[in-house]
Coordinates of C-alpha atoms and ligand atoms in Angstrom, one line a residue:
M24 CA 117.8 70.2 111.6
T25 CA 118.3 73.9 111.2
S26 CA 116.6 76.0 113.7
H27 CA 113.9 78.4 112.5
P28 CA 113.3 80.3 115.6
R29 CA 111.4 83.5 116.4
D30 CA 114.8 85.2 116.2
T31 CA 116.2 84.1 112.9
A32 CA 114.7 82.3 110.1
L33 CA 112.9 83.6 107.0
R34 CA 110.1 81.2 106.6
V35 CA 107.0 82.2 104.7
R36 CA 103.9 80.3 105.2
A37 CA 101.4 80.8 102.4
A38 CA 97.8 81.9 103.1
R39 CA 95.6 79.0 104.1
S40 CA 92.3 80.5 104.0
P41 CA 91.8 83.2 101.4
R42 CA 89.6 86.0 102.8
G43 CA 86.6 87.3 101.0
S44 CA 86.7 90.5 99.0
S45 CA 88.3 92.4 101.8
S46 CA 88.5 95.7 100.0
S47 CA 84.8 96.1 100.4
R48 CA 85.0 96.1 104.2
P49 CA 84.0 99.2 106.0
A50 CA 86.3 100.6 108.6
C51 CA 86.2 99.4 112.2
A52 CA 86.3 101.9 115.0
A53 CA 87.6 101.6 118.5
P54 CA 85.4 102.7 121.4
H55 CA 86.3 106.2 122.6
A56 CA 88.8 106.5 119.8
R57 CA 87.1 109.3 117.9
G58 CA 87.6 112.4 119.9
A59 CA 91.1 113.3 119.0
F60 CA 90.8 113.2 115.2
P61 CA 87.3 114.5 114.3
A62 CA 88.2 114.4 110.6
L63 CA 88.6 110.7 110.7
I64 CA 85.2 110.1 112.2
G65 CA 83.5 109.6 108.8
L66 CA 86.2 107.2 107.7
L67 CA 86.0 105.2 110.9
R68 CA 82.3 104.7 110.4
C69 CA 81.3 101.2 111.2
Q70 CA 78.6 99.1 109.9
S71 CA 77.4 96.6 112.3
E72 CA 76.4 93.8 110.0
W73 CA 79.7 93.9 108.1
R74 CA 81.6 91.4 110.2
A75 CA 79.0 88.7 110.0
G76 CA 80.2 85.9 107.9
R77 CA 83.2 87.7 106.5
G78 CA 85.9 85.6 105.1
A79 CA 83.7 82.5 105.2
Q80 CA 83.8 80.1 102.4
P81 CA 80.6 79.1 100.8
G82 CA 78.8 76.5 103.0
Q83 CA 81.3 77.0 105.8
S84 CA 79.5 79.6 107.8
R85 CA 77.0 77.6 109.7
G86 CA 75.8 79.1 112.9
R87 CA 76.9 82.6 111.9
P88 CA 75.1 85.3 110.1
Q89 CA 76.2 85.8 106.5
R90 CA 77.7 89.1 105.4
P91 CA 75.3 90.8 103.1
H92 CA 76.5 91.3 99.6
R93 CA 77.2 94.9 99.3
A94 CA 77.0 96.8 96.1
A95 CA 79.8 99.1 95.1
G96 CA 79.3 102.3 96.9
A97 CA 77.4 100.8 99.8
G98 CA 80.3 100.8 102.2
P99 CA 82.6 103.7 102.9
G100 CA 84.5 104.2 99.7
G101 CA 82.2 101.8 97.9
G102 CA 84.1 98.6 97.8
T103 CA 84.4 96.8 94.5
G104 CA 86.3 93.7 95.4
D105 CA 89.3 95.0 93.5
A106 CA 91.7 94.6 96.4
G107 CA 93.7 97.6 97.3
T108 CA 92.1 100.1 95.0
D109 CA 91.4 103.6 96.3
R110 CA 87.7 103.0 95.6
G111 CA 87.6 100.3 98.2
T112 CA 87.9 100.9 101.8
G113 CA 91.6 101.3 101.2
A114 CA 91.1 105.0 101.8
A115 CA 89.4 104.4 105.0
M116 CA 91.8 101.7 106.1
A117 CA 94.8 103.9 105.6
A118 CA 92.8 106.8 107.0
P119 CA 95.6 108.9 108.4
W120 CA 97.6 108.8 105.1
R121 CA 94.9 108.5 102.5
D122 CA 96.2 111.5 100.6
V123 CA 99.7 110.1 100.1
V124 CA 99.3 106.3 100.1
R125 CA 98.5 106.3 96.3
D126 CA 100.9 109.1 95.3
A127 CA 103.5 106.9 93.5
A128 CA 106.2 109.6 93.3
A129 CA 105.9 110.7 96.9
V130 CA 105.9 107.0 98.1
R131 CA 109.0 106.2 96.0
E132 CA 110.9 109.2 97.4
A133 CA 109.8 108.5 101.0
A134 CA 110.8 104.8 100.6
A135 CA 114.3 105.7 99.6
V136 CA 114.7 108.0 102.6
A137 CA 113.1 105.4 104.8
V138 CA 115.6 102.6 103.9
D139 CA 118.6 104.8 104.4
A140 CA 117.2 106.1 107.7
A141 CA 116.7 102.5 108.9
L142 CA 120.3 101.6 108.0
L143 CA 121.5 104.7 109.7
A144 CA 119.4 104.1 112.8
G145 CA 120.6 100.4 113.0
V146 CA 117.3 98.7 112.2
L147 CA 119.4 95.8 110.8
M148 CA 119.5 92.1 110.3
R149 CA 122.1 89.8 109.0
T150 CA 121.2 88.4 105.5
G151 CA 119.9 85.0 104.7
E152 CA 122.8 84.4 102.4
Q153 CA 125.5 85.3 105.0
P154 CA 123.8 84.7 108.3
H155 CA 127.1 84.5 110.2
A156 CA 128.5 87.8 108.9
S157 CA 128.1 91.3 110.3
D158 CA 130.1 92.8 107.4
V159 CA 127.2 92.2 105.0
V160 CA 123.9 93.3 106.5
N161 CA 120.6 94.8 105.4
Y162 CA 117.7 96.6 107.0
A163 CA 115.1 94.6 108.9
P164 CA 111.8 94.7 107.0
F165 CA 109.5 97.5 108.1
T166 CA 106.4 99.4 106.9
L167 CA 106.8 102.6 105.0
L168 CA 104.0 104.3 107.0
P169 CA 103.2 104.0 110.7
S170 CA 99.9 102.1 111.2
A171 CA 96.8 103.6 112.8
V172 CA 96.1 102.1 116.2
P173 CA 93.1 103.0 118.3
R174 CA 94.4 105.0 121.2
A175 CA 91.9 103.4 123.7
L176 CA 93.1 99.9 122.8
F177 CA 96.7 100.9 123.0
E178 CA 96.2 102.3 126.4
Q179 CA 94.2 99.3 127.5
A180 CA 97.1 97.0 126.4
Y181 CA 99.6 99.0 128.5
A182 CA 97.2 99.2 131.5
V183 CA 96.9 95.4 131.7
Q184 CA 100.6 94.5 131.3
Q185 CA 101.5 94.6 135.0
D186 CA 98.5 92.2 135.6
F187 CA 99.9 89.8 133.1
N188 CA 103.3 90.0 134.6
L189 CA 101.8 89.1 138.0
L190 CA 99.8 86.3 136.5
V191 CA 102.8 84.7 134.6
D192 CA 104.8 84.9 137.8
A193 CA 102.0 83.3 139.8
I194 CA 101.6 80.4 137.4
S195 CA 105.4 79.8 137.4
Q196 CA 105.1 79.2 141.2
N197 CA 102.1 77.0 141.1
K198 CA 103.2 73.4 140.6
E199 CA 99.7 72.0 141.0
F200 CA 98.3 74.2 138.3
L201 CA 101.1 73.4 135.8
E202 CA 100.9 69.7 136.6
Q203 CA 97.1 69.5 136.1
T204 CA 97.0 71.8 133.1
L205 CA 99.8 70.1 131.2
A206 CA 98.9 66.6 132.1
S207 CA 97.1 65.8 128.9
T208 CA 99.5 67.7 126.7
I209 CA 102.7 66.0 127.9
K210 CA 101.3 62.6 127.1
V211 CA 101.3 63.4 123.5
D212 CA 103.7 66.3 123.0
D213 CA 107.4 65.2 123.5
F214 CA 108.8 68.7 123.6
T215 CA 106.5 70.0 126.3
A216 CA 107.1 66.7 128.1
Q217 CA 110.8 67.1 128.1
L218 CA 110.6 70.7 129.4
F219 CA 108.2 69.4 132.1
R220 CA 110.6 66.6 133.1
I221 CA 113.4 69.2 133.7
Y222 CA 110.9 71.3 135.6
M223 CA 110.1 68.4 138.0
Q224 CA 113.7 67.3 138.3
V225 CA 114.7 70.9 139.3
L226 CA 111.9 71.1 141.9
E227 CA 112.8 67.7 143.4
E228 CA 116.3 68.8 143.9
G229 CA 115.2 72.1 145.3
L230 CA 115.6 75.5 143.7
A231 CA 119.0 77.1 144.0
Q232 CA 117.7 80.2 142.3
T233 CA 116.3 82.9 144.6
V234 CA 116.0 85.9 142.2
F235 CA 113.5 85.6 139.3
L236 CA 113.4 87.7 136.1
G237 CA 110.5 87.7 133.7
I238 CA 110.7 89.4 130.3
N239 CA 107.5 88.7 128.3
R240 CA 105.6 90.2 125.5
S241 CA 101.8 90.1 125.4
D242 CA 100.6 90.2 121.8
Y243 CA 97.2 91.5 120.6
M244 CA 95.2 92.1 117.5
F245 CA 92.3 94.5 117.1
D246 CA 89.2 92.4 116.4
C247 CA 86.4 94.2 114.5
G248 CA 83.2 93.1 116.2
L249 CA 79.6 92.6 115.1
D250 CA 78.7 96.0 116.5
G251 CA 81.5 97.5 114.4
T252 CA 83.8 98.5 117.2
A253 CA 87.4 97.2 117.5
A254 CA 88.3 95.2 120.6
L255 CA 91.7 94.3 122.0
R256 CA 92.2 90.6 121.8
Q257 CA 95.2 88.8 123.2
I258 CA 96.9 86.4 120.7
E259 CA 99.4 85.0 123.2
I260 CA 102.0 85.9 125.8
N261 CA 105.6 85.0 124.9
T262 CA 107.5 84.2 128.1
I263 CA 110.7 83.2 126.4
A264 CA 112.9 85.0 123.8
A265 CA 110.4 87.7 123.1
S266 CA 112.3 89.6 120.4
F267 CA 112.4 92.9 118.5
G268 CA 112.4 95.1 121.6
G269 CA 115.8 96.3 120.4
L270 CA 115.2 97.1 116.8
T271 CA 111.8 98.6 117.5
S272 CA 113.4 101.0 119.8
R273 CA 114.7 102.6 116.6
T274 CA 111.8 102.5 114.3
A275 CA 109.8 105.5 115.6
D276 CA 112.6 107.8 114.4
V277 CA 112.6 106.3 111.0
H278 CA 108.8 106.7 110.7
G279 CA 109.0 110.2 112.0
L280 CA 111.4 111.1 109.2
V281 CA 109.2 109.4 106.6
L282 CA 106.2 111.5 107.7
K283 CA 108.1 114.7 107.5
V284 CA 109.3 113.8 104.0
L285 CA 105.6 113.2 103.1
G286 CA 104.7 116.7 104.5
K287 CA 103.3 115.5 107.7
T288 CA 105.4 117.2 110.3
E289 CA 102.6 117.7 112.7
E290 CA 101.7 114.0 112.7
A291 CA 105.4 113.1 113.0
S292 CA 105.5 114.9 116.3
H293 CA 102.8 112.7 117.6
L294 CA 104.7 109.4 117.3
L295 CA 105.4 108.1 120.7
P296 CA 108.9 107.5 122.0
N297 CA 109.5 103.8 122.6
N298 CA 112.5 102.1 124.1
P299 CA 112.0 98.5 125.1
A300 CA 115.7 97.9 124.8
K301 CA 116.3 100.1 127.8
G302 CA 113.3 98.6 129.7
L303 CA 114.5 95.0 129.2
A304 CA 118.0 96.0 130.2
L305 CA 116.7 97.6 133.3
G306 CA 115.1 94.3 134.4
I307 CA 118.3 92.3 133.5
A308 CA 120.4 94.8 135.4
K309 CA 118.1 94.6 138.5
A310 CA 118.3 90.8 138.5
W311 CA 122.1 91.0 138.1
E312 CA 122.4 93.5 141.0
L313 CA 120.2 91.3 143.3
Y314 CA 122.2 88.2 142.4
G315 CA 125.0 90.1 144.2
S316 CA 128.3 89.5 142.6
Q317 CA 130.1 92.3 140.9
R318 CA 132.4 89.9 139.0
A319 CA 129.5 87.9 137.5
V320 CA 128.4 88.3 133.9
V321 CA 125.1 88.3 132.1
M322 CA 125.0 85.4 129.5
F323 CA 122.8 85.7 126.4
L324 CA 122.0 82.2 125.4
V325 CA 121.9 82.5 121.6
E326 CA 121.2 80.5 118.5
E327 CA 123.6 78.8 116.2
I328 CA 122.5 81.1 113.4
Q329 CA 122.1 84.6 114.7
R330 CA 120.4 86.7 112.0
N331 CA 118.7 88.9 114.6
I332 CA 121.9 89.7 116.4
F333 CA 121.4 93.5 116.2
D334 CA 118.2 93.3 118.0
Q335 CA 120.0 91.5 120.9
R336 CA 123.0 93.9 120.7
C337 CA 120.6 96.8 121.5
V338 CA 119.9 95.2 124.9
E339 CA 123.5 94.1 125.4
N340 CA 124.8 97.6 124.8
E341 CA 122.4 99.0 127.3
L342 CA 123.9 96.6 129.8
W343 CA 127.5 97.5 128.9
S344 CA 126.6 101.2 129.4
R345 CA 125.7 100.2 133.0
N346 CA 129.1 98.5 133.2
I347 CA 127.6 95.0 133.3
R348 CA 129.6 92.5 131.3
V349 CA 127.8 90.5 128.7
I350 CA 128.8 87.2 127.1
R351 CA 127.1 85.4 124.2
K352 CA 127.0 81.6 124.3
R353 CA 125.2 78.7 122.6
F354 CA 123.8 75.6 124.3
R355 CA 126.8 73.6 123.0
D356 CA 129.2 76.1 124.6
V357 CA 127.3 75.5 127.9
F358 CA 127.7 71.8 127.4
E359 CA 131.4 72.1 126.8
Q360 CA 132.3 74.9 129.2
G361 CA 129.6 75.1 131.8
S362 CA 129.9 73.9 135.4
L363 CA 128.3 74.3 138.8
D364 CA 130.2 74.7 142.1
A365 CA 129.0 73.2 145.4
S366 CA 126.4 75.9 146.0
R367 CA 125.3 75.5 142.3
R368 CA 126.8 78.8 141.1
L369 CA 127.1 78.7 137.4
Y370 CA 130.5 79.1 135.7
M371 CA 131.4 79.3 132.1
D372 CA 135.1 78.6 131.7
G373 CA 135.7 79.9 135.2
Q374 CA 133.6 83.0 134.8
E375 CA 130.6 83.3 137.1
V376 CA 127.2 83.9 135.5
A377 CA 124.6 85.9 137.3
V378 CA 121.8 86.0 134.7
V379 CA 121.0 83.7 131.7
Y380 CA 118.9 85.5 129.2
Y381 CA 117.5 82.9 126.7
R382 CA 117.1 84.0 123.1
E383 CA 117.0 80.3 122.1
G384 CA 115.5 77.1 123.5
Y385 CA 111.8 77.4 122.7
V386 CA 111.4 75.0 119.8
P387 CA 112.3 71.4 119.6
Q388 CA 114.8 72.1 116.8
N389 CA 117.0 74.0 119.3
Y390 CA 117.7 70.8 121.2
D391 CA 119.7 67.6 120.7
Q392 CA 120.8 65.4 123.7
Q393 CA 123.7 67.6 124.6
N394 CA 121.6 70.8 124.5
W395 CA 119.0 69.2 126.8
E396 CA 121.8 68.4 129.2
A397 CA 123.0 72.0 128.9
R398 CA 119.5 73.2 129.6
L399 CA 119.3 71.0 132.7
L400 CA 122.6 72.4 134.0
L401 CA 121.4 75.9 133.6
E402 CA 118.1 75.2 135.3
R403 CA 119.7 73.5 138.2
S404 CA 122.0 76.5 138.8
R405 CA 121.7 79.4 141.1
A406 CA 121.9 81.9 138.1
V407 CA 118.8 83.9 137.4
K408 CA 117.2 82.4 134.3
C409 CA 115.1 84.6 132.1
P410 CA 112.9 82.7 132.0
D411 CA 113.2 79.8 134.4
I412 CA 111.7 76.6 133.0
A413 CA 108.5 77.0 135.0
T414 CA 107.9 80.4 133.4
Q415 CA 108.6 79.0 130.0
L416 CA 105.8 76.4 130.7
A417 CA 103.5 79.2 131.9
G418 CA 103.7 80.5 128.3
T419 CA 102.4 77.4 126.6
K420 CA 99.3 77.6 124.5
K421 CA 97.7 75.0 126.7
V422 CA 98.1 77.1 129.8
Q423 CA 96.7 80.1 127.9
Q424 CA 93.6 78.1 127.0
E425 CA 93.1 76.9 130.6
L426 CA 93.3 80.5 131.8
S427 CA 90.2 81.4 129.9
R428 CA 88.1 78.8 131.9
P429 CA 85.7 80.5 134.4
G430 CA 87.3 80.5 137.8
T431 CA 90.9 79.8 136.8
L432 CA 92.2 83.3 137.2
E433 CA 90.4 83.7 140.5
K434 CA 92.3 80.6 141.8
L435 CA 95.6 81.8 140.5
L436 CA 95.3 85.4 141.7
P437 CA 93.0 85.4 144.8
G438 CA 91.9 88.8 146.0
R439 CA 92.7 90.6 142.7
P440 CA 89.3 91.0 141.0
E441 CA 90.2 94.2 139.2
A442 CA 93.4 92.8 137.6
I443 CA 91.4 89.7 136.7
A444 CA 88.7 91.8 135.0
R445 CA 91.3 93.7 133.0
M446 CA 92.9 90.6 131.8
R447 CA 89.8 88.7 131.0
A448 CA 88.5 91.7 128.9
T449 CA 91.3 90.9 126.4
F450 CA 90.7 87.2 126.1
A451 CA 89.5 85.7 122.8
G452 CA 87.5 82.4 122.9
L453 CA 89.8 79.5 123.7
Y454 CA 88.9 75.9 123.7
S455 CA 90.3 72.6 125.0
L456 CA 90.6 69.7 122.7
D457 CA 91.2 67.2 125.5
E458 CA 89.4 63.9 125.2
G459 CA 85.8 64.0 126.3
E460 CA 82.5 65.6 125.4
E461 CA 83.7 69.2 125.6
G462 CA 86.5 68.5 123.2
D463 CA 84.3 66.4 120.9
M464 CA 81.8 69.2 120.6
I465 CA 84.3 72.0 119.8
A466 CA 86.1 69.8 117.3
A467 CA 82.9 69.1 115.5
T468 CA 82.0 72.8 115.5
A469 CA 85.5 73.7 114.1
I470 CA 85.3 71.0 111.4
A471 CA 81.9 72.4 110.3
D472 CA 83.1 76.1 110.4
P473 CA 86.9 76.2 110.2
D474 CA 87.1 79.8 109.3
R475 CA 85.9 80.8 112.8
F476 CA 89.0 79.2 114.4
V477 CA 92.7 78.8 114.6
L478 CA 94.2 75.4 115.5
K479 CA 97.4 75.8 117.6
P480 CA 100.0 73.2 118.6
Q481 CA 102.3 73.8 121.6
R482 CA 104.8 75.6 119.5
E483 CA 106.4 79.0 119.3
G484 CA 108.1 81.1 116.7
G485 CA 105.3 81.4 114.0
G486 CA 104.2 79.3 111.1
N487 CA 102.8 76.5 113.2
N488 CA 99.1 77.3 113.4
L489 CA 96.5 75.8 111.1
Y490 CA 93.6 77.7 109.4
G491 CA 90.7 77.2 107.2
E492 CA 90.7 74.1 105.0
E493 CA 93.9 72.8 106.4
L494 CA 92.5 73.1 109.9
R495 CA 89.5 71.1 108.9
Q496 CA 91.5 68.4 107.3
V497 CA 93.9 68.0 110.2
L498 CA 91.1 68.0 112.8
E499 CA 89.1 65.5 110.8
K500 CA 92.1 63.2 110.8
I501 CA 93.0 63.5 114.5
K502 CA 89.6 64.1 116.0
D503 CA 89.3 60.6 117.5
S504 CA 93.0 60.2 118.5
P505 CA 94.8 61.4 121.6
E506 CA 97.0 63.5 119.3
R507 CA 94.1 66.0 119.4
T508 CA 95.1 67.0 122.9
S509 CA 98.4 68.4 121.7
Y510 CA 96.4 71.3 120.1
I511 CA 94.1 74.0 121.3
L512 CA 91.5 75.9 119.4
M513 CA 91.1 79.7 119.4
D514 CA 88.6 82.0 117.9
K515 CA 90.1 83.7 114.8
I516 CA 90.6 87.4 115.3
K517 CA 89.5 89.5 112.3
P518 CA 91.0 92.9 112.2
Q519 CA 90.2 95.7 109.8
P520 CA 92.9 95.9 107.1
A521 CA 94.7 99.1 106.1
L522 CA 96.8 100.0 103.1
N523 CA 100.6 100.2 103.6
Y524 CA 103.9 99.4 101.9
L525 CA 106.1 96.6 103.3
L526 CA 109.7 97.5 102.7
R527 CA 111.9 94.4 102.3
A528 CA 115.3 94.2 100.8
H529 CA 115.2 93.0 97.2
S530 CA 111.4 93.3 97.0
P531 CA 109.4 95.6 94.7
L532 CA 107.6 98.5 96.3
Q533 CA 103.9 97.7 96.2
V534 CA 100.9 98.6 98.2
S535 CA 99.4 95.8 100.4
E536 CA 96.3 95.4 102.5
C537 CA 97.7 94.9 106.0
I538 CA 96.8 94.0 109.5
S539 CA 98.8 94.7 112.6
E540 CA 99.7 92.9 115.9
L541 CA 100.6 95.0 118.9
G542 CA 102.9 93.6 121.6
I543 CA 103.6 95.1 125.0
F544 CA 106.8 94.1 126.7
G545 CA 106.6 93.3 130.4
V546 CA 109.4 93.1 132.9
Y547 CA 109.4 91.9 136.4
V548 CA 111.9 90.8 139.1
R549 CA 111.1 88.8 142.2
Q550 CA 113.4 88.2 145.1
G551 CA 112.1 85.3 147.1
Q552 CA 108.5 86.2 147.5
E553 CA 108.9 89.9 147.1
L554 CA 108.2 91.5 143.7
V555 CA 110.7 94.2 143.4
L556 CA 110.0 95.4 139.9
N557 CA 106.9 95.1 137.7
Q558 CA 106.6 97.3 134.6
A559 CA 105.5 97.6 131.1
A560 CA 108.7 98.2 129.1
G561 CA 107.6 99.4 125.7
H562 CA 105.8 98.2 122.7
L563 CA 106.2 96.4 119.3
L564 CA 103.9 96.8 116.4
R565 CA 104.2 94.2 113.6
T566 CA 102.3 94.4 110.4
K567 CA 101.7 91.8 107.7
A568 CA 99.8 91.5 104.4
I569 CA 96.4 89.9 104.9
E570 CA 97.4 87.0 102.6
H571 CA 99.4 85.5 105.5
A572 CA 97.4 83.9 108.2
D573 CA 100.3 83.3 110.4
G574 CA 103.8 84.4 111.3
G575 CA 106.0 87.1 112.7
V576 CA 108.9 89.2 111.6
A577 CA 111.5 86.4 112.0
A578 CA 109.2 84.0 110.1
G579 CA 109.5 86.4 107.1
V580 CA 105.9 87.4 107.1
A581 CA 105.4 90.5 109.4
V582 CA 107.5 93.6 109.4
L583 CA 108.3 96.2 112.0
D584 CA 106.0 99.1 112.4
T585 CA 105.2 102.1 114.6
P586 CA 101.8 102.8 116.0
Y587 CA 100.1 106.1 115.1
L588 CA 97.4 106.6 117.7
V589 CA 94.0 107.6 116.4
Ligands
ADP602 P1 103.6 81.7 117.9 O1 103.9 81.3 119.2 O2 104.0 80.8 116.8 O3 104.0 83.1 117.6 P2 100.9 82.8 117.9 O4 99.8 82.3 118.7 O5 101.5 84.1 118.2 O6 102.0 81.7 117.8 O7 100.4 82.8 116.4 C1 101.2 83.2 115.3 C2 100.6 84.2 114.4 O8 99.3 83.7 113.9 C3 100.2 85.5 115.1 O9 101.3 86.4 115.1 C4 99.0 85.9 114.3 O10 99.5 86.6 113.1 C5 98.3 84.7 113.9 N1 97.3 84.3 114.9 C6 97.5 83.6 116.0 N2 96.3 83.5 116.7 C7 95.4 84.1 115.9 C8 94.0 84.3 116.1 N3 93.3 83.8 117.1 N4 93.3 85.0 115.1 C9 94.0 85.4 114.0 N5 95.3 85.3 113.8 C10 96.0 84.6 114.8
MG603 MG1 103.3 84.8 118.4

C-alpha cells in the first residue's frame, strides 16, 4: 500500500455532514478579546441562542435546543442562507478584512503577489505528479489572508503547552497507566497492539536510552459556545511526526506582504514572528549534545514518498547551522544498514546515530514485516528517539479520552493542581466506547444525535474520523461488537467560520467559508529523571473550508495560515 501520512499525501475526504445555512451565523467572540480592537466589537457581537442545534439535521437534534430560524437581517449582517455572500455573516467572519475580501481586483493582485512570495520564501512542496523530484516543485497551499484568532485563546494555548509537555512525558514513563488504558484497544486494534508489543519488549530488555526528546503539537479549535463566547478546545496532541513547523516559520512574512499590498501596513506590523523550525532544532540539538558524541549524527526517519521534504529541510538546516550532521533514512535503510553494538549504540553503515527523529511510522501503512523489525532495532538502541515508542503510545486517541476522566490527571501529575486546571480547561467532552453500560449509553446517544459527535479510530494523519450519517451507520453496525472499543467518541467542536481564499496550485481563486485549527509546538528534553528543557516552540495555524469535516494540510484539506490576533 502506498503511504498517505500526515507528511505527504493529498487525500481529500468529502464532507460527511453538511452544515446548516452557515452564512446566517452570527459571530462568536472570545472572552476578553475585545479591548484591543474596539471597531470590531460590533462585528464580534454574539447571540447566545445561536449555537443551539446548529448544523443539526432534521430529527437528529434530540436533547439539544433547536436553533431558532432567523429571518434575514436578524443576525449581524442579516444572513440569507446564501453561503459566502457579503450580506451574510461573511462580513463579520472576515472581520479584520471585510473591506477587501470582496474586492475582486485587489484580491487577484494580492494573490499573485502572495504566490510569488511563498515561492521566494520557500513555502514549498513537491508535486503529486513528481513526488520524488525537487526540480519541479510548487508552493504549499496557504490562505490569502491571515485568519482572525482571539488573542486570549491564543495566549491560553501557549500558556498550557509546558503543562502538556510534562503530561506526555509523565504518561510515557507510566507503564501501569499505558497498560490499563490500552488494554481494551489492543485487543481489537492490530496496529496499536504491535506498537504495544514493541513497547513491552523494550521494557523487558531494559531501556538503553537515557536521554528523551519530545516534540509534540497540541491542536485546538475555537468552539463557539451557547453563551456566544469562543472557547479553546483541544482536538488532539500529536506526539509523533508533528509537521509543518518548518514551512510555517515562513508564512508570516508572506502574509505580511499580502497585507501591505492590500493597504494594511499597520496590521501587517502586528503579525507575530514565529519560528518553530528553530525551536524544534533547539530540542534536537540539546538531545544530541546530551547523548555526548561529537561524531554521532541526527537521523531523520523519512517516508518513501517525501512530498513534504522542504518542511523537514527547514529543521535540518537549523541543525547544520549548529554544525550537527543530519542524515535522512527510511525504515528499509535501517533494516539493511542498521546495527547495534554491545552497549546498544545505533550505527547506520558504521556511522553512529545520536538522535532518531521520526517523520514516519505513525500509520499501519508505514510498516511491513521488515519495517517493524527496523522499528524494534531503533527502539532497543541507546539513540534518543523522538518520540520513543512509549511517547507515541501516549499520543493515542484512547489515552486522550482516558485523560478526560475525573481523577486521571491528578494521578499522573500529583501535586500539580494548577497545571491540571489549565489543561482540563481545554478539554472537549471525550467518551469511552469500551464494553459495558457507559459505552452502551454513549453509543446510543451518538446514534440518536450523530451531529453532536466525532467518532475516532486509533489513527493519525487525517481523514480517518467519522461524522454525521456515516458515524451513525458505523456505530449502529458495531455497537454490539468488540470492534466498538477501537474507537472513541468526542464532542464535535463548532467554530465560527470566516471568509478567506485558499490558494492552491492549479485551483481557481474563490472565496470560501473557513474554520481554523491552531497548533502549538512543544519541545522537551529529559536526562534520566531531570527535565532539562521544556518549552513552547511556536505555532501553526491551519485553515480549511467548512465543507470538509476532517483532515489536515498533508491530507489536502487544510492550508497553511497565520494568526491575526484580535
Ligand atoms: P488525526 O490524528 O487524523 O489528525 P484529529 O483528531 O486531529 O486526527 O482529527 C482530524 C481532523 O478532524 C482535525 O484536524 C479536525 O479538522 C477534525 N476534528 C477532529 N476532532 C474534531 C472535533 N472534536 N470537532 C470538530 N472537528 C474535529
Ligand atoms: Mg490531527
